[in-house]
Each structure stands twice: as structure tokens, then as C-alpha cells.
Amino acid sequence: MKVLLLGGNGMLGPWVVKAMADRHQLRVTDVNEPRKGFKHEFRNLDASNLDAVLRAAEGMDCIVNLSVLRHDRKLAWDVSTRGNYNMMAAAVEHGIRRVVNTGPHFQLSGPQYEDWDFGLNPDMPPQPGTRLYALSKAMGQEICRVFAERHDLYVITLLYYNMKLPGSLAAPLEKQVNYHDDMTPFSLAWTDCGEAVRCAVEVELSKLPSRCETFHTFSDIPHDKFKSDKIQRVLGFRPRYHLEAMWNKGYKTT
Amino acid sequence: MKILVTSAMSAMGRTVAGALKKHDVKLTDLTGGCTGGIVANNLNHDAETDRLVDGVEAIIHTGYEGQEGDASSLLDYYSRRTYNLLLAASNARVDRCIYISTLKLLQDYEENLTVTERWRSHPPSNDPALLACHIGELVCKEFARDRLIKVATLRLGWPIVTGQRSKATATGETAALATDDLATVLNAALGAKIEQWQDVHVQSPAPGQRYLLHAAQKLFSFPVPPPTPPGQPVARKGARR
Ligand SMILES: NC(=O)c1ccc[n+]([C@@H]2O[C@H](COP(=O)([O-])OP(=O)(O)OC[C@H]3O[C@@H](n4cnc5c(N)ncnc54)[C@H](O)[C@@H]3O)[C@@H](O)[C@H]2O)c1
């Protein structure tokens, strides 16, 4: 499949490229330059520029959106909301029937869910709240939903929360690994984060319950704070790395 | 009451402002062509936007047909700039935002259906003004959800006809709204006790009217029910249905 990646040079991008490079033809794009030795087609592309996105999407079978700009009060909307409009307009323009969108868990489960409830699942109506990152991404997602409702195309959205390096189980913002001290009950090894995107790119569209489906992307964990069964059931995602050393006090780490 | 009306240069903004004769109204619009006492402001995240809402008790934010432009600029206005406005307003403890939306978001439903505020809206993807208006509704709703400001979304009927209700009825359009009725609802929405968040359908009552007005009736007693014919029992307010 010919796959366009938006925002493919960030933290998640390389794991997605690694999971898909042998199986698909990738056109990776971002506003920054690729790392040295990058072997795939690369274009400098600002997702908030409609014409540029339209051009980059030509001839593609699928668009994967990994772009995000979290904290700037203007760019967050440019990338996460208008960028999604551009992506969907490009999909319609070029007859691309598969779009894989990504975002943070709280574009769906904002504090009004997360601080209060258990069994949170990806089919709930979104309650992002007013946090800039969550709301700008949620509005981008809503644009995707409207397009999926109106056009013959599919939007598969993968939500992430906490990513860990499979070797050390360290997360990007943690200074040290605290084994046996519990963890964010929505965590996944980076390798598997990339794999999940591959599953979304490869799933037969007829297996999706509707044209717009959202998935919680994490491995089996016992908390039951968030639900992750849907991604395994529908996308056939099987996480390779488990994180038991974080939440099982009896699990040996040496 | 001190009220801020946005998109005051637009026909919709002018119609809204024209309905607020009894209030101290401050008008604003994006810079570029602002005339006649309209405060030019780009609703950026800055001190100017903070000053704009300072001392204001209610905002009427013109959501539909307030701005013109391509999808990019409309989405920017109703997502980012709306976010900046509402954040500044909630920091300044503005009590409520009346968001002017449109019943066109529900126009996919056939005329025979009993469409109340309990029916989901279906924005189109190929009409940027409606899509952006819908996004604006959702941005406002999240501010209400976080209990930062009260929000009433008034979804107005169309066409909007200047003058009395009879003029709207005379159009033969089943969702028409007379500006006199709009003025009644707007003034009620500014003064009434409202919930943290509500959608409200607003059109002129007419035989065979397209949208049901349950929320407007409950919150603003709009439309005033016709007088009870002689000999009929008078309906008690709050009686169980
Ligand atoms: N990393 C995490 O911990 C985490 C957690 C939850 C969700 N996510 C989601 O995963 C996805 C990927 O995030 P990430 O961790 O790789 O983030 P990142 O910030 O590392 O990467 C985002 C990429 O988007 C690019 N970008 C910024 N502005 C752009 C523009 N105008 N046009 C095109 N590209 C632009 C950046 O240059 C960057 O390479 C996002 O949807 C994000 O919300 C990540």
C-alpha cells in the first residue's frame, strides 16, 4: 500500500516506519528534516497547508496522521484541528478510503471521565474538556468523524497515553523506572505503538463495525480503568511487550 | 447589562445587536474594516482579548454567518479564536455565553420528524460555514462542561425575516424566524436562569413548523402560548405531563 505519513519525524514516527517499512511504500512528511541516513521518501510538509497536503496525498492509498503540536496557542489548532480538515479534504479529493488518525487518550476521556470513572472505553462520546492539547485534537477528530459520516471512507483512530521503552520500561518524561510501583493504566511499549498503526493500515475495512472507529492502544493490564479489548478484537493487534514489572510486585526484574 | 457581541460587522451580528436595545452593548469584530464604534479585535491569546471581555456580563458569540472566508479561516475562527474568547471570558468571570448557531445543522431530518434538542445534529463536510459553526458549538460546550462559563446555544431557524412573526409566516418557510421573535428569545436568554449548558431551537411558531421548541418554552417561555379559549381548563404551570 502507498502510505502518506504526516508528522512522521516525531517520537512515534520512527516506530511506525519500522513496523511498516518492509510491507508498504512510505511517503514520510514533517515540518523538520529527517534523521541522517533516513532511507524512505521524505517531503517537507506543513499539515496546516491545504494545498501542500493535497499534493502530498496524490496517488496514496492511505494517510496516517502522527502530527501534533501540543502547547502553542495558535499552532495547536493549526496542526491538530485544521490539519485534520486538510487531511480529510485530501482523502476525499484523491479517493483515499483509509485514514489512520492518532491522538492522546484525553481527546476522548478528559478529566471528567478519567478522574471519576472506570471501564472507560473508546466508544464513549468524547469529553475532552478545555485543555488545549485535548480540545484541539478532539476538534480534529470531530472533523474526521463528520467526513466519515458523509463520504465513503474509513477513519481509524488510535489513542495513546503513555509509551515506554521495551528494554527499560522508561517513559519519555520519567527520570527513573519505578518497578512495582504501578503505572499509567494505559501504557504500551513504543515498538507496539508502531505495530498498532500497522494493524490499522492493514485491517480489512469490512471488519470495521463502522466508518469511524476509535481504539485505545495499550496492552493487557488488570486495572480496568480503561478498556483495550477492542483493538485486539477488531484490529487483531497483539502487543509483544508486556509491562508486568510495573504493576506486579511479585514479578522479578533481575 | 453589559454585553459583548462578536462578528458585529456581519448581517447576523447587526441583527443580534439590533435586538438588544435595553442593554449596554459592546460590539467587536476582526480587524480590517471595523467602523462605527466597533472594537477591532482578532481574538488572539493576548491582553487585548482580556481587555475586550473585562466588565462584560454576557457574550453573544455569532457562530453562524458571523464570518466569511474559506474553510481554513472559518475553522480557525470557530476553534482557536473562539477558544481564546471563552478562556478570556471565563478568566474574567463572565456569567454566560449565548452562541448563535443554526437549525440548518438539523436540516437532514425530514420535515415530518419531531426534531427537538434531543436529536443529534449532522453537520455537512462540504459546507465550511456549517462545519465551523458546529465546531464552535463544541468548543463552547467544553467550557460549559468544565464549569468555566454557562453556555446557551441558540440554533436559529431560517430564513431570518425582519419584523413581526406574521412576516415570517407569510414566507411559507417552515423554519422561518422573525427578528421580533429573535429579540424576545435573546433578551430572555440574557436574563433567564439557565443551566450550565443547553441547546435551544429558535424559530417563529407557525402552522406546520419544522422544529419543536421544547427548550425555548421551558427556559424562556417562548413562544407565549395562545390564550386559553373560554370554557377550557387553564393549564397549570409545572403541571405533570
Ligand atoms: N508521545 C506520547 O507520549 C504520546 C502520548 C499520547 C498520544 N500521542 C499521540 O501520538 C501521535 C504522535 O505523537 P509523537 O509522540 O510522535 O509527538 P511528537 O511531538 O514527537 O511528534 C509530532 C510530529 O509532528 C510534527 N509537526 C508539528 N507541526 C507540524 C505541522 N504543522 N505539519 C506537520 N507536522 C508537524 C513535529 O515536527 C513532530 O515531528 C500524536 O497524535 C500524539 O497526540 C503521543
Coordinates of C-alpha atoms and ligand atoms in Angstrom, one line a residue:
Chain A
M1 CA 0.0 0.0 0.0
K2 CA 1.2 3.6 -0.6
V3 CA 1.0 5.3 2.7
L4 CA 1.4 9.0 3.4
L5 CA 2.7 9.8 7.0
L6 CA 2.0 13.3 8.3
G7 CA 4.3 14.3 11.2
G8 CA 6.4 11.2 10.7
N9 CA 9.6 12.6 12.3
G10 CA 8.4 12.8 15.9
M11 CA 8.7 10.3 18.7
L12 CA 6.2 7.9 17.3
G13 CA 7.1 8.2 13.6
P14 CA 10.2 6.1 13.6
W15 CA 8.4 3.2 15.3
V16 CA 5.7 3.4 12.7
V17 CA 8.2 3.4 9.9
K18 CA 10.0 0.5 11.4
A19 CA 6.7 -1.5 11.7
M20 CA 5.6 -0.8 8.1
A21 CA 8.8 -0.2 6.0
D22 CA 9.1 -3.8 4.7
R23 CA 5.4 -4.1 3.8
H24 CA 4.4 -0.7 2.4
Q25 CA 5.6 2.1 0.3
L26 CA 6.0 5.1 2.6
R27 CA 6.0 8.8 1.9
V28 CA 7.1 10.4 5.2
T29 CA 6.5 14.1 5.7
D30 CA 7.1 16.6 8.5
V31 CA 8.0 20.2 9.1
N32 CA 11.5 19.3 10.2
E33 CA 14.3 17.4 8.4
P34 CA 14.6 13.6 8.6
R35 CA 17.3 11.9 10.7
K36 CA 20.6 11.2 9.0
G37 CA 20.5 8.0 7.0
F38 CA 16.7 8.0 6.6
K39 CA 16.0 5.7 3.7
H40 CA 12.4 6.4 2.7
E41 CA 10.8 9.1 0.5
F42 CA 10.6 12.3 2.5
R43 CA 8.9 15.6 1.9
N44 CA 8.9 18.7 4.0
L45 CA 5.2 19.3 4.6
D46 CA 3.2 21.6 6.9
A47 CA -0.1 19.7 7.7
S48 CA -1.9 23.1 8.1
N49 CA -1.2 23.9 4.4
L50 CA -4.2 22.6 2.5
D51 CA -2.6 22.8 -1.0
A52 CA 0.6 21.0 0.2
V53 CA -1.4 18.2 1.9
L54 CA -3.5 17.8 -1.3
R55 CA -0.3 17.5 -3.4
A56 CA 1.4 15.1 -1.0
A57 CA -1.7 12.8 -0.8
E58 CA -1.9 12.3 -4.6
G59 CA -1.5 8.6 -5.6
M60 CA -1.7 7.4 -2.0
D61 CA -3.9 4.6 -0.7
C62 CA -3.8 5.6 3.0
I63 CA -3.0 8.6 5.1
V64 CA -1.6 8.2 8.6
N65 CA -1.6 11.3 10.8
L66 CA 1.0 11.5 13.5
S67 CA 1.4 15.2 13.6
V68 CA 0.8 17.2 16.7
L69 CA 1.9 20.5 18.2
R70 CA 0.8 20.5 21.8
H71 CA 1.3 23.7 23.6
D72 CA 1.4 26.7 21.2
R73 CA -1.9 28.5 21.4
K74 CA -2.0 29.0 17.6
L75 CA -0.1 26.1 16.2
A76 CA -2.0 23.5 18.2
W77 CA -5.2 24.4 16.3
D78 CA -3.4 24.8 13.0
V79 CA -1.9 21.3 13.2
S80 CA -4.5 19.3 15.2
T81 CA -7.8 20.8 14.0
R82 CA -7.2 22.4 10.6
G83 CA -4.5 19.8 9.8
N84 CA -7.2 17.1 10.1
Y85 CA -9.6 19.1 7.9
N86 CA -6.8 19.2 5.3
M87 CA -6.1 15.5 5.6
M88 CA -9.8 14.6 5.2
A89 CA -10.2 17.0 2.2
A90 CA -7.2 15.4 0.6
A91 CA -8.6 11.9 1.2
V92 CA -11.9 12.9 -0.5
E93 CA -10.2 14.7 -3.3
H94 CA -8.0 11.6 -4.2
G95 CA -10.5 8.9 -3.3
I96 CA -8.3 7.6 -0.4
R97 CA -10.6 5.4 1.6
R98 CA -8.4 4.7 4.7
V99 CA -7.2 7.3 7.1
V100 CA -5.5 6.4 10.4
N101 CA -5.6 9.3 12.9
T102 CA -3.8 9.4 16.2
G103 CA -4.2 11.3 19.4
P104 CA -4.0 11.4 23.1
H105 CA -6.4 9.5 25.3
F106 CA -7.9 12.7 26.7
Q107 CA -9.2 13.9 23.4
L108 CA -11.9 11.4 24.3
S109 CA -11.5 10.8 28.1
G110 CA -10.9 14.2 29.6
P111 CA -10.7 14.8 33.3
Q112 CA -14.5 14.5 33.7
Y113 CA -14.1 10.8 32.7
E114 CA -10.6 10.0 33.9
D115 CA -10.8 11.4 37.3
W116 CA -14.2 9.9 38.0
D117 CA -14.8 6.6 36.3
F118 CA -13.6 3.1 35.4
G119 CA -14.2 0.9 32.4
L120 CA -13.5 3.9 30.1
N121 CA -13.9 2.6 26.5
P122 CA -13.2 4.1 23.1
D123 CA -16.8 4.2 22.1
M124 CA -17.9 6.7 24.6
P125 CA -18.9 10.2 23.4
P126 CA -15.8 12.5 23.7
Q127 CA -15.5 14.8 26.7
P128 CA -12.1 16.4 26.2
G129 CA -12.6 19.4 28.4
T130 CA -10.8 22.7 27.8
R131 CA -7.1 21.6 27.9
L132 CA -5.6 23.0 24.7
Y133 CA -3.9 19.8 23.6
A134 CA -7.0 17.6 24.3
L135 CA -9.5 20.0 22.8
S136 CA -7.6 20.9 19.6
K137 CA -7.1 17.2 18.9
A138 CA -10.7 16.4 19.8
M139 CA -12.0 19.0 17.3
G140 CA -9.7 17.5 14.6
Q141 CA -11.2 14.1 15.4
E142 CA -14.7 15.5 15.1
I143 CA -13.9 16.8 11.7
C144 CA -12.7 13.3 10.8
R145 CA -16.0 11.9 12.1
V146 CA -18.1 14.2 10.1
F147 CA -16.2 13.3 6.9
A148 CA -16.5 9.6 7.6
E149 CA -20.3 10.1 8.1
R150 CA -20.5 11.9 4.7
H151 CA -18.1 10.1 2.5
D152 CA -17.2 6.5 1.5
L153 CA -14.1 6.4 3.6
Y154 CA -12.9 5.0 6.9
V155 CA -11.2 6.7 9.8
I156 CA -9.4 4.5 12.3
T157 CA -8.3 6.5 15.3
L158 CA -5.6 5.2 17.7
L159 CA -5.4 6.8 21.1
Y160 CA -2.3 6.6 23.1
Y161 CA -1.4 7.8 26.6
N162 CA 1.9 6.5 28.0
M163 CA 4.7 5.0 25.9
K164 CA 7.6 3.0 27.4
L165 CA 10.9 1.8 26.0
P166 CA 10.6 -2.0 25.9
G167 CA 14.2 -2.5 27.2
S168 CA 14.0 -0.4 30.4
L169 CA 10.3 0.4 30.6
A170 CA 11.2 4.0 31.0
A171 CA 8.7 6.6 29.7
P172 CA 9.9 9.8 28.0
L173 CA 9.3 12.1 30.9
E174 CA 10.2 9.7 33.7
K175 CA 13.7 10.2 35.2
Q176 CA 13.9 6.6 36.5
V177 CA 11.9 3.4 36.2
N178 CA 9.9 2.6 39.3
Y179 CA 9.3 -1.1 39.1
H180 CA 6.5 -2.5 41.3
D181 CA 5.1 1.0 41.8
D182 CA 2.2 0.8 39.4
M183 CA 1.9 2.8 36.2
T184 CA -0.4 4.8 34.0
P185 CA -3.1 2.2 33.3
F186 CA -2.9 3.0 29.6
S187 CA 0.7 2.2 28.7
L188 CA 2.4 0.5 25.8
A189 CA 5.9 -0.2 24.6
W190 CA 7.0 2.0 21.7
T191 CA 7.6 -0.9 19.4
D192 CA 4.0 -2.0 19.9
C193 CA 2.7 1.6 19.3
G194 CA 4.2 1.3 15.8
E195 CA 2.7 -2.1 15.4
A196 CA -0.8 -0.8 16.2
V197 CA -0.5 1.6 13.3
R198 CA 0.5 -1.2 11.0
C199 CA -2.6 -3.2 12.1
A200 CA -4.8 -0.2 11.4
V201 CA -3.3 0.2 8.0
E202 CA -3.8 -3.4 7.1
V203 CA -7.1 -4.4 8.7
E204 CA -9.8 -5.3 6.2
L205 CA -12.2 -2.4 6.0
S206 CA -15.1 -4.8 6.0
K207 CA -14.1 -5.9 9.5
L208 CA -14.7 -2.5 11.0
P209 CA -18.1 -2.0 12.7
S210 CA -18.5 1.5 11.2
R211 CA -16.7 4.0 9.0
C212 CA -15.3 5.8 12.1
E213 CA -13.8 3.7 14.8
T214 CA -11.6 4.6 17.7
F215 CA -9.3 2.4 19.7
H216 CA -7.5 2.5 23.0
T217 CA -3.9 1.5 22.2
F218 CA -2.4 -0.4 25.1
S219 CA -1.6 -3.9 26.3
D220 CA -3.5 -6.2 28.6
I221 CA -3.3 -4.8 32.1
P222 CA -5.5 -5.6 35.1
H223 CA -6.6 -2.1 36.3
D224 CA -9.9 -1.9 34.3
K225 CA -9.6 1.9 34.4
F226 CA -9.5 1.9 30.6
K227 CA -10.6 -0.9 28.2
S228 CA -8.3 -2.1 25.5
D229 CA -10.0 -5.3 24.3
K230 CA -11.5 -3.6 21.2
I231 CA -8.1 -3.1 19.4
Q232 CA -7.2 -6.8 19.8
R233 CA -10.7 -7.9 18.8
V234 CA -11.2 -5.7 15.8
L235 CA -7.7 -4.8 14.5
G236 CA -6.1 -8.1 15.6
F237 CA -3.4 -6.2 17.5
R238 CA -1.2 -8.4 19.7
P239 CA 1.2 -6.4 21.8
R240 CA 4.5 -8.2 22.1
Y241 CA 5.9 -6.5 25.2
H242 CA 4.1 -6.7 28.5
L243 CA 4.6 -4.3 31.3
E244 CA 4.1 -6.6 34.3
A245 CA 7.2 -5.4 36.1
M246 CA 5.4 -2.2 36.7
W247 CA 2.3 -3.5 38.3
N248 CA 3.0 -7.0 39.7
K249 CA 5.1 -6.8 43.0
G250 CA 5.9 -10.5 42.6
Y251 CA 7.4 -10.1 39.2
K252 CA 11.3 -10.5 39.2
T253 CA 13.1 -7.6 37.5
T254 CA 16.6 -9.1 37.8
Chain B
M1 CA -26.5 44.5 31.4
K2 CA -23.1 44.9 29.7
I3 CA -23.0 42.6 26.7
L4 CA -20.3 41.9 24.1
V5 CA -21.5 40.9 20.6
T6 CA -18.9 39.4 18.3
S7 CA -18.8 39.5 14.4
A8 CA -20.7 42.8 14.7
M9 CA -19.9 43.8 11.1
S10 CA -21.9 40.8 9.7
A11 CA -25.6 40.9 8.9
M12 CA -26.2 38.4 11.6
G13 CA -24.2 40.4 14.2
R14 CA -26.1 43.5 13.3
T15 CA -29.4 41.7 13.6
V16 CA -28.4 40.4 17.1
A17 CA -27.1 43.8 18.2
G18 CA -30.3 45.4 17.0
A19 CA -32.3 43.2 19.3
L20 CA -30.6 44.4 22.4
K21 CA -31.9 48.0 22.8
K22 CA -32.2 47.9 26.5
H23 CA -28.6 46.8 27.2
D24 CA -25.2 48.4 27.2
V25 CA -23.8 46.7 24.1
K26 CA -20.1 46.5 23.1
L27 CA -19.6 45.4 19.5
T28 CA -16.5 43.7 18.2
D29 CA -15.2 42.1 15.0
L30 CA -11.9 41.1 13.5
T31 CA -9.6 43.9 12.4
G32 CA -10.0 45.1 8.9
G33 CA -12.8 47.3 8.0
C34 CA -14.2 47.8 11.6
T35 CA -16.1 51.1 11.6
G36 CA -18.7 53.0 13.7
G37 CA -17.7 52.2 17.2
I38 CA -16.9 48.5 16.6
V39 CA -13.9 47.4 18.6
A40 CA -11.4 45.8 16.3
N41 CA -10.0 42.6 17.9
N42 CA -8.6 39.4 16.4
L43 CA -9.4 37.2 19.4
N44 CA -5.9 36.2 19.8
H45 CA -4.4 34.9 23.1
D46 CA -3.4 38.2 24.4
A47 CA -4.1 41.1 26.7
E48 CA -6.3 42.8 24.1
T49 CA -8.8 39.9 24.3
D50 CA -8.6 40.1 28.1
R51 CA -9.5 43.8 27.9
L52 CA -12.3 43.1 25.4
V53 CA -14.2 41.0 27.9
D54 CA -13.3 43.0 31.0
G55 CA -16.5 44.1 32.8
V56 CA -18.8 42.2 30.4
E57 CA -21.6 40.1 31.9
A58 CA -22.6 38.1 28.9
I59 CA -21.2 37.4 25.5
I60 CA -23.2 36.8 22.4
H61 CA -20.9 35.0 20.1
T62 CA -22.1 34.9 16.5
G63 CA -21.4 31.4 15.4
Y64 CA -23.2 31.1 12.1
E65 CA -22.7 33.6 9.3
G66 CA -20.7 35.8 11.6
Q67 CA -17.6 35.4 9.5
E68 CA -16.9 34.8 5.8
G69 CA -14.0 33.1 4.2
D70 CA -12.6 29.7 3.2
A71 CA -12.7 26.6 5.4
S72 CA -9.3 27.4 6.8
S73 CA -10.2 30.8 8.1
L74 CA -13.6 29.7 9.3
L75 CA -12.3 26.7 11.2
D76 CA -9.6 28.9 12.7
Y77 CA -12.2 31.5 13.9
Y78 CA -14.6 29.0 15.4
S79 CA -11.9 26.8 17.0
R80 CA -8.9 28.8 18.0
R81 CA -10.3 32.3 18.3
T82 CA -13.5 31.0 20.0
Y83 CA -11.3 29.2 22.5
N84 CA -9.3 32.4 23.2
L85 CA -12.5 34.4 23.6
L86 CA -14.1 31.9 26.0
L87 CA -10.9 31.4 28.0
A88 CA -10.6 35.2 28.5
A89 CA -14.3 35.4 29.3
S90 CA -14.1 32.6 31.9
N91 CA -11.0 34.2 33.5
A92 CA -13.0 37.5 33.7
R93 CA -15.9 35.6 35.3
V94 CA -18.3 36.4 32.5
D95 CA -21.5 34.6 33.5
R96 CA -22.7 33.3 30.2
C97 CA -22.1 32.9 26.5
I98 CA -25.0 32.9 24.1
Y99 CA -23.7 31.1 21.0
I100 CA -25.7 31.9 17.8
S101 CA -25.9 28.7 15.8
T102 CA -28.4 27.5 13.2
L103 CA -31.1 24.9 12.8
K104 CA -29.6 24.1 9.4
L105 CA -27.4 21.7 11.4
L106 CA -30.5 19.6 11.7
Q107 CA -31.8 20.0 8.2
D108 CA -31.1 16.5 7.1
Y109 CA -34.0 15.3 9.2
E110 CA -37.2 15.1 7.2
E111 CA -39.9 17.7 7.9
N112 CA -42.3 15.1 9.4
L113 CA -39.9 14.2 12.3
T114 CA -40.4 15.7 15.7
V115 CA -37.0 17.2 15.9
T116 CA -36.3 18.6 19.4
E117 CA -33.0 19.4 21.1
R118 CA -32.7 15.7 21.8
W119 CA -31.9 14.9 18.1
R120 CA -28.2 14.8 17.1
S121 CA -27.1 17.4 14.6
H122 CA -25.5 16.3 11.4
P123 CA -23.1 18.9 10.0
P124 CA -22.1 18.5 6.4
S125 CA -18.4 18.2 5.4
N126 CA -18.8 20.3 2.3
D127 CA -20.2 23.5 3.8
P128 CA -17.4 25.1 5.8
A129 CA -19.7 27.7 7.4
L130 CA -21.8 25.0 8.9
L131 CA -18.9 22.7 9.8
A132 CA -17.1 25.5 11.5
C133 CA -20.3 26.6 13.3
H134 CA -20.6 23.1 14.6
I135 CA -17.0 23.1 15.8
G136 CA -17.7 26.4 17.6
E137 CA -20.7 24.8 19.4
L138 CA -18.4 22.0 20.6
V139 CA -15.7 24.4 21.8
C140 CA -18.2 26.4 23.8
K141 CA -19.7 23.2 25.2
E142 CA -16.4 22.1 26.7
F143 CA -16.1 25.4 28.5
A144 CA -19.5 24.7 30.0
R145 CA -18.6 21.2 30.8
D146 CA -15.6 22.4 32.7
R147 CA -17.9 24.8 34.5
L148 CA -16.0 27.8 33.4
I149 CA -18.9 29.7 31.9
K150 CA -22.6 28.9 31.2
V151 CA -23.4 28.4 27.5
A152 CA -26.8 28.5 25.7
T153 CA -26.5 27.6 22.1
L154 CA -29.4 29.2 20.2
R155 CA -29.9 27.3 16.9
L156 CA -31.8 29.8 14.8
G157 CA -34.3 29.0 12.1
W158 CA -34.1 30.3 8.6
P159 CA -34.7 32.5 6.7
I160 CA -34.4 35.3 9.2
V161 CA -37.1 37.8 8.3
T162 CA -37.1 41.4 9.5
G163 CA -40.1 42.4 11.6
Q164 CA -43.1 40.7 13.1
R165 CA -43.9 37.0 13.2
S166 CA -46.6 37.4 10.6
K167 CA -43.9 38.3 8.1
A168 CA -42.0 35.1 8.8
T169 CA -45.3 33.1 8.5
A170 CA -46.0 34.8 5.2
T171 CA -42.8 33.4 3.7
G172 CA -44.3 29.9 3.8
E173 CA -41.0 28.6 5.0
T174 CA -41.4 26.1 7.8
A175 CA -38.4 27.1 9.8
A176 CA -38.5 30.9 9.3
L177 CA -37.6 33.2 12.2
A178 CA -38.9 36.8 12.6
T179 CA -36.4 39.2 14.1
D180 CA -39.1 40.2 16.7
D181 CA -39.1 36.6 17.9
L182 CA -35.4 36.5 17.9
A183 CA -35.3 39.7 20.0
T184 CA -37.7 38.1 22.5
V185 CA -35.6 35.0 22.8
L186 CA -32.2 36.8 23.0
N187 CA -33.4 39.1 25.8
A188 CA -34.9 36.2 27.7
A189 CA -31.7 34.2 27.3
L190 CA -29.7 37.0 28.8
G191 CA -31.9 37.3 31.9
A192 CA -33.3 33.8 32.5
K193 CA -31.9 31.3 34.9
I194 CA -30.2 28.8 32.6
E195 CA -28.4 25.6 33.0
Q196 CA -24.6 25.1 32.7
W197 CA -25.2 24.2 29.0
Q198 CA -28.2 23.9 26.7
D199 CA -29.1 23.7 23.1
V200 CA -32.2 25.8 22.2
H201 CA -34.2 25.7 19.0
V202 CA -35.4 29.1 17.9
Q203 CA -37.9 29.7 15.1
S204 CA -41.1 31.5 14.8
P205 CA -44.1 29.4 15.7
A206 CA -46.3 28.7 12.6
P207 CA -48.7 26.1 11.5
G208 CA -46.6 23.0 10.4
Q209 CA -43.5 24.5 11.9
R210 CA -40.5 22.3 11.3
Y211 CA -38.7 22.3 14.7
L212 CA -40.1 21.8 18.1
L213 CA -39.3 24.4 20.7
H214 CA -39.3 22.5 23.9
A215 CA -36.2 24.1 25.4
A216 CA -37.2 27.6 24.5
Q217 CA -40.6 27.0 26.0
K218 CA -39.1 25.6 29.3
L219 CA -36.3 28.1 29.7
F220 CA -37.7 31.3 28.2
S221 CA -41.5 30.7 28.0
F222 CA -41.1 31.1 24.2
P223 CA -43.4 31.2 22.4
V224 CA -46.1 32.6 24.7
P225 CA -48.9 30.0 24.5
P226 CA -52.1 31.3 22.8
P227 CA -54.8 32.4 25.3
T228 CA -57.0 29.5 26.5
P229 CA -60.4 29.6 24.8
P230 CA -63.3 30.4 27.1
G231 CA -64.7 27.3 28.9
Q232 CA -61.4 25.3 28.7
P233 CA -59.5 24.5 31.9
V234 CA -56.4 26.7 32.3
A235 CA -53.2 24.7 32.2
R236 CA -51.3 25.0 35.4
K237 CA -47.6 25.9 35.2
G238 CA -45.4 23.0 36.1
A239 CA -48.3 20.5 35.9
R240 CA -47.1 17.0 35.2
R241 CA -47.3 15.9 31.6
Ligands
LIG1 N1 4.5 10.6 22.7 C1 3.5 10.4 23.6 O1 3.7 10.2 24.8 C2 2.0 10.4 23.1 C3 1.0 10.2 24.0 C4 -0.3 10.2 23.6 C5 -0.6 10.4 22.3 N2 0.4 10.7 21.4 C6 0.0 10.9 20.0 O2 0.8 10.2 19.1 C7 1.0 11.0 17.9 C8 2.4 11.2 17.6 O3 3.0 11.9 18.7 P1 4.5 12.0 19.0 O4 4.7 11.4 20.3 O5 5.3 11.4 17.8 O6 4.7 13.6 19.0 P2 5.9 14.4 18.6 O7 5.7 15.8 19.1 O8 7.2 13.7 19.0 O9 5.8 14.4 17.0 C9 4.9 15.1 16.3 C10 5.4 15.5 15.0 O10 4.5 16.4 14.4 C11 5.3 17.3 13.6 N3 4.6 18.5 13.4 C12 4.5 19.7 14.1 N4 3.8 20.6 13.4 C13 3.6 20.1 12.2 C14 2.9 20.6 11.1 N5 2.5 21.9 11.0 N6 2.8 19.8 10.0 C15 3.3 18.6 10.0 N7 3.9 18.0 11.1 C16 4.0 18.8 12.2 C17 6.5 17.6 14.6 O11 7.6 18.2 13.8 C18 6.8 16.2 15.1 O12 7.7 15.5 14.3 C19 0.2 12.3 18.1 O13 -1.1 12.2 17.6 C20 0.1 12.4 19.6 O14 -1.0 13.1 20.1 C21 1.7 10.7 21.8

